[in-house]
PDB file of C-alpha atoms and ligand atoms in Angstrom:
ATOM      1  CA  MET A   1     135.002 268.867  -0.198  1.00  0.00           C
ATOM      2  CA  THR A   2     136.075 270.531   2.921  1.00  0.00           C
ATOM      3  CA  ASP A   3     138.202 273.285   1.159  1.00  0.00           C
ATOM      4  CA  CYS A   4     135.580 274.175  -1.643  1.00  0.00           C
ATOM      5  CA  VAL A   5     133.894 277.493  -1.255  1.00  0.00           C
ATOM      6  CA  PHE A   6     130.711 276.386  -2.992  1.00  0.00           C
ATOM      7  CA  CYS A   7     130.489 273.229  -0.763  1.00  0.00           C
ATOM      8  CA  LYS A   8     130.558 275.743   2.373  1.00  0.00           C
ATOM      9  CA  ILE A   9     127.854 277.720   0.750  1.00  0.00           C
ATOM     10  CA  VAL A  10     125.876 274.820   0.108  1.00  0.00           C
ATOM     11  CA  LEU A  11     126.418 273.581   3.787  1.00  0.00           C
ATOM     12  CA  LYS A  12     125.597 277.336   4.767  1.00  0.00           C
ATOM     13  CA  GLN A  13     129.108 277.710   6.231  1.00  0.00           C
ATOM     14  CA  LEU A  14     129.690 280.532   4.247  1.00  0.00           C
ATOM     15  CA  PRO A  15     127.054 283.468   3.556  1.00  0.00           C
ATOM     16  CA  ALA A  16     125.485 283.769  -0.106  1.00  0.00           C
ATOM     17  CA  ILE A  17     122.280 285.610  -1.154  1.00  0.00           C
ATOM     18  CA  VAL A  18     120.305 282.434  -2.042  1.00  0.00           C
ATOM     19  CA  VAL A  19     117.407 282.991  -4.641  1.00  0.00           C
ATOM     20  CA  HIS A  20     116.595 279.300  -5.517  1.00  0.00           C
ATOM     21  CA  GLU A  21     117.053 275.762  -3.819  1.00  0.00           C
ATOM     22  CA  ASP A  22     115.757 272.368  -4.728  1.00  0.00           C
ATOM     23  CA  GLU A  23     117.042 268.761  -4.057  1.00  0.00           C
ATOM     24  CA  HIS A  24     119.953 268.952  -6.355  1.00  0.00           C
ATOM     25  CA  THR A  25     120.749 272.681  -6.844  1.00  0.00           C
ATOM     26  CA  LEU A  26     121.380 276.112  -5.362  1.00  0.00           C
ATOM     27  CA  GLY A  27     120.812 279.438  -7.152  1.00  0.00           C
ATOM     28  CA  PHE A  28     122.726 282.382  -5.685  1.00  0.00           C
ATOM     29  CA  MET A  29     123.721 285.972  -6.488  1.00  0.00           C
ATOM     30  CA  ASP A  30     127.135 286.061  -8.068  1.00  0.00           C
ATOM     31  CA  ILE A  31     128.971 288.783  -6.136  1.00  0.00           C
ATOM     32  CA  ALA A  32     130.813 290.161  -8.852  1.00  0.00           C
ATOM     33  CA  GLN A  33     127.379 290.932 -10.775  1.00  0.00           C
ATOM     34  CA  VAL A  34     128.476 291.390 -14.392  1.00  0.00           C
ATOM     35  CA  ASN A  35     125.216 292.850 -14.815  1.00  0.00           C
ATOM     36  CA  PRO A  36     122.433 293.119 -12.373  1.00  0.00           C
ATOM     37  CA  GLY A  37     120.651 290.111 -11.698  1.00  0.00           C
ATOM     38  CA  HIS A  38     123.722 287.854 -12.426  1.00  0.00           C
ATOM     39  CA  VAL A  39     122.987 284.453 -10.853  1.00  0.00           C
ATOM     40  CA  LEU A  40     125.173 281.186 -10.145  1.00  0.00           C
ATOM     41  CA  VAL A  41     123.293 277.833 -10.438  1.00  0.00           C
ATOM     42  CA  ALA A  42     125.598 275.244  -8.512  1.00  0.00           C
ATOM     43  CA  LEU A  43     124.922 271.527  -7.944  1.00  0.00           C
ATOM     44  CA  LYS A  44     124.670 270.721  -4.066  1.00  0.00           C
ATOM     45  CA  ALA A  45     126.754 267.778  -4.441  1.00  0.00           C
ATOM     46  CA  HIS A  46     130.459 268.317  -5.150  1.00  0.00           C
ATOM     47  CA  SER A  47     131.060 267.722  -8.717  1.00  0.00           C
ATOM     48  CA  GLU A  48     134.110 269.508 -10.284  1.00  0.00           C
ATOM     49  CA  ASN A  49     132.620 270.045 -13.616  1.00  0.00           C
ATOM     50  CA  LEU A  50     130.335 269.009 -16.485  1.00  0.00           C
ATOM     51  CA  TYR A  51     132.283 265.763 -17.027  1.00  0.00           C
ATOM     52  CA  ALA A  52     131.359 264.474 -13.618  1.00  0.00           C
ATOM     53  CA  LEU A  53     127.674 265.231 -13.904  1.00  0.00           C
ATOM     54  CA  ASN A  54     125.142 262.449 -14.157  1.00  0.00           C
ATOM     55  CA  GLU A  55     121.936 262.588 -16.053  1.00  0.00           C
ATOM     56  CA  VAL A  56     119.953 263.492 -12.844  1.00  0.00           C
ATOM     57  CA  GLN A  57     122.254 266.238 -12.040  1.00  0.00           C
ATOM     58  CA  ALA A  58     122.566 267.521 -15.430  1.00  0.00           C
ATOM     59  CA  GLY A  59     118.790 267.457 -15.904  1.00  0.00           C
ATOM     60  CA  ALA A  60     118.378 269.297 -12.362  1.00  0.00           C
ATOM     61  CA  VAL A  61     120.824 272.056 -13.236  1.00  0.00           C
ATOM     62  CA  PHE A  62     119.414 273.004 -16.629  1.00  0.00           C
ATOM     63  CA  GLY A  63     115.991 272.631 -15.147  1.00  0.00           C
ATOM     64  CA  ALA A  64     116.786 275.076 -12.508  1.00  0.00           C
ATOM     65  CA  ALA A  65     118.598 277.339 -14.974  1.00  0.00           C
ATOM     66  CA  ALA A  66     115.678 277.545 -17.285  1.00  0.00           C
ATOM     67  CA  HIS A  67     113.209 278.570 -14.221  1.00  0.00           C
ATOM     68  CA  LEU A  68     115.676 281.221 -12.878  1.00  0.00           C
ATOM     69  CA  ALA A  69     116.314 282.630 -16.529  1.00  0.00           C
ATOM     70  CA  ARG A  70     112.595 283.082 -16.998  1.00  0.00           C
ATOM     71  CA  ALA A  71     112.244 284.838 -13.436  1.00  0.00           C
ATOM     72  CA  ILE A  72     115.291 287.132 -14.330  1.00  0.00           C
ATOM     73  CA  ARG A  73     113.682 287.949 -17.734  1.00  0.00           C
ATOM     74  CA  ASP A  74     110.619 288.869 -16.156  1.00  0.00           C
ATOM     75  CA  VAL A  75     111.951 291.126 -13.226  1.00  0.00           C
ATOM     76  CA  PHE A  76     115.163 292.676 -14.985  1.00  0.00           C
ATOM     77  CA  GLY A  77     113.830 292.587 -18.565  1.00  0.00           C
ATOM     78  CA  PRO A  78     117.158 292.331 -20.059  1.00  0.00           C
ATOM     79  CA  GLN A  79     117.515 292.405 -24.048  1.00  0.00           C
ATOM     80  CA  GLY A  80     119.408 288.980 -23.837  1.00  0.00           C
ATOM     81  CA  LEU A  81     120.622 286.399 -21.354  1.00  0.00           C
ATOM     82  CA  SER A  82     123.962 284.463 -21.525  1.00  0.00           C
ATOM     83  CA  VAL A  83     124.544 280.987 -19.913  1.00  0.00           C
ATOM     84  CA  TYR A  84     128.293 280.672 -19.362  1.00  0.00           C
ATOM     85  CA  GLN A  85     129.821 277.369 -17.731  1.00  0.00           C
ATOM     86  CA  ALA A  86     133.407 276.682 -17.761  1.00  0.00           C
ATOM     87  CA  ASN A  87     135.467 273.291 -17.375  1.00  0.00           C
ATOM     88  CA  GLY A  88     139.047 273.462 -16.292  1.00  0.00           C
ATOM     89  CA  ALA A  89     141.204 276.580 -15.992  1.00  0.00           C
ATOM     90  CA  ALA A  90     142.103 276.845 -19.751  1.00  0.00           C
ATOM     91  CA  ALA A  91     138.322 277.343 -20.131  1.00  0.00           C
ATOM     92  CA  GLY A  92     138.077 280.022 -17.457  1.00  0.00           C
ATOM     93  CA  GLN A  93     136.832 277.916 -14.395  1.00  0.00           C
ATOM     94  CA  GLN A  94     137.880 279.395 -11.298  1.00  0.00           C
ATOM     95  CA  VAL A  95     135.880 277.673  -8.504  1.00  0.00           C
ATOM     96  CA  PHE A  96     136.169 273.918  -9.129  1.00  0.00           C
ATOM     97  CA  HIS A  97     132.605 272.962  -8.100  1.00  0.00           C
ATOM     98  CA  PHE A  98     130.081 272.783 -10.938  1.00  0.00           C
ATOM     99  CA  HIS A  99     128.167 276.005 -11.803  1.00  0.00           C
ATOM    100  CA  LEU A 100     126.670 277.873 -14.339  1.00  0.00           C
ATOM    101  CA  HIS A 101     126.186 281.721 -14.781  1.00  0.00           C
ATOM    102  CA  LEU A 102     122.987 283.291 -16.024  1.00  0.00           C
ATOM    103  CA  ILE A 103     123.788 286.737 -17.072  1.00  0.00           C
ATOM    104  CA  PRO A 104     121.374 289.365 -18.012  1.00  0.00           C
ATOM    105  CA  ARG A 105     122.816 291.008 -21.310  1.00  0.00           C
ATOM    106  CA  TYR A 106     122.408 294.185 -22.907  1.00  0.00           C
ATOM    107  CA  ASP A 107     123.579 295.887 -26.134  1.00  0.00           C
ATOM    108  CA  GLY A 108     127.027 297.433 -25.456  1.00  0.00           C
ATOM    109  CA  ASP A 109     127.301 295.733 -21.833  1.00  0.00           C
ATOM    110  CA  GLY A 110     131.031 295.323 -22.453  1.00  0.00           C
ATOM    111  CA  VAL A 111     130.735 291.735 -21.901  1.00  0.00           C
ATOM    112  CA  THR A 112     132.806 289.943 -24.473  1.00  0.00           C
ATOM    113  CA  LEU A 113     133.896 286.478 -25.516  1.00  0.00           C
ATOM    114  CA  ILE A 114     136.401 286.212 -28.173  1.00  0.00           C
ATOM    115  CA  TRP A 115     135.338 283.767 -30.735  1.00  0.00           C
ATOM    116  CA  PRO A 116     138.136 283.056 -33.227  1.00  0.00           C
ATOM    117  CA  ARG A 117     136.234 281.378 -36.082  1.00  0.00           C
ATOM    118  CA  LYS A 118     138.409 278.870 -37.787  1.00  0.00           C
ATOM    119  CA  ASN A 119     135.792 278.131 -40.659  1.00  0.00           C
ATOM    120  CA  PRO A 120     137.466 274.531 -41.573  1.00  0.00           C
ATOM    121  CA  PRO A 121     136.696 272.885 -44.644  1.00  0.00           C
ATOM    122  CA  ARG A 122     133.717 270.573 -44.791  1.00  0.00           C
ATOM    123  CA  GLU A 123     135.989 267.541 -44.776  1.00  0.00           C
ATOM    124  CA  GLU A 124     137.792 268.558 -41.808  1.00  0.00           C
ATOM    125  CA  LEU A 125     134.522 269.102 -40.072  1.00  0.00           C
ATOM    126  CA  GLU A 126     133.460 265.462 -40.827  1.00  0.00           C
ATOM    127  CA  GLY A 127     136.528 264.237 -39.529  1.00  0.00           C
ATOM    128  CA  TYR A 128     135.740 266.140 -36.183  1.00  0.00           C
ATOM    129  CA  ALA A 129     132.302 264.626 -36.202  1.00  0.00           C
ATOM    130  CA  ALA A 130     133.569 261.125 -36.850  1.00  0.00           C
ATOM    131  CA  LYS A 131     136.066 261.557 -33.914  1.00  0.00           C
ATOM    132  CA  ILE A 132     132.960 262.779 -31.590  1.00  0.00           C
ATOM    133  CA  ARG A 133     130.771 259.875 -32.990  1.00  0.00           C
ATOM    134  CA  ALA A 134     133.718 257.215 -32.049  1.00  0.00           C
ATOM    135  CA  GLY A 135     134.001 259.104 -28.510  1.00  0.00           C
ATOM    136  CA  LEU A 136     130.113 258.809 -28.030  1.00  0.00           C
ATOM    137  CA  ALA A 137     130.242 255.095 -29.077  1.00  0.00           C
ATOM    138  CA  HIS A 138     133.342 254.555 -26.463  1.00  0.00           C
ATOM    139  CA  ARG A 139     131.530 256.763 -23.812  1.00  0.00           C
ATOM    140  CA  LYS A 140     128.457 254.257 -24.311  1.00  0.00           C
ATOM    141  CA  ASP A 141     130.520 251.219 -23.624  1.00  0.00           C
ATOM    142  CA  ILE A 142     132.231 252.679 -20.584  1.00  0.00           C
ATOM    143  CA  GLU A 143     129.012 253.945 -19.013  1.00  0.00           C
ATOM    144  CA  ALA A 144     127.401 250.625 -19.739  1.00  0.00           C
ATOM    145  CA  ALA A 145     130.101 249.246 -17.688  1.00  0.00           C
ATOM    146  CA  GLY A 146     129.092 251.282 -14.740  1.00  0.00           C
ATOM    147  CA  ASP A 147     131.736 254.008 -15.098  1.00  0.00           C
ATOM    148  CA  VAL A 148     131.452 257.563 -15.575  1.00  0.00           C
TER     149      VAL A 148
HETATM  150 ZN1   ZN B   1     132.403 271.771  -3.807  1.00  0.00          ZN
END
């Protein structure tokens, strides 16, 4: 996409500090650096979000993420590492080209994610699960027909 910042980074039309590159992915430093070593893993192909990924792309992104996460762990020695990935503005997505964040984490580093637990009764949870199973069956039909 011509107006996409991450497509421009992939095409080297905008500068980025690249730490990893393979056939499908590009890993580069997030300029915001929530903590030192904060890396973004983006698909090279323009795909808006997780919904748009095929299995090869999904595998490539998480393969690169695991590879980079181990390297970040080795050289920065964080107490933990968060993977953050947003789909849609309501989820906090700001660049609409699929990417995930690898964020080294430390006790008291100020990074927060509000996690408003609902703890629904078991029957309600079973209802959600039934909807998802029906959704998966429907997706299987759609994808068997060659759609994504
Ligand atoms: Zn793009």
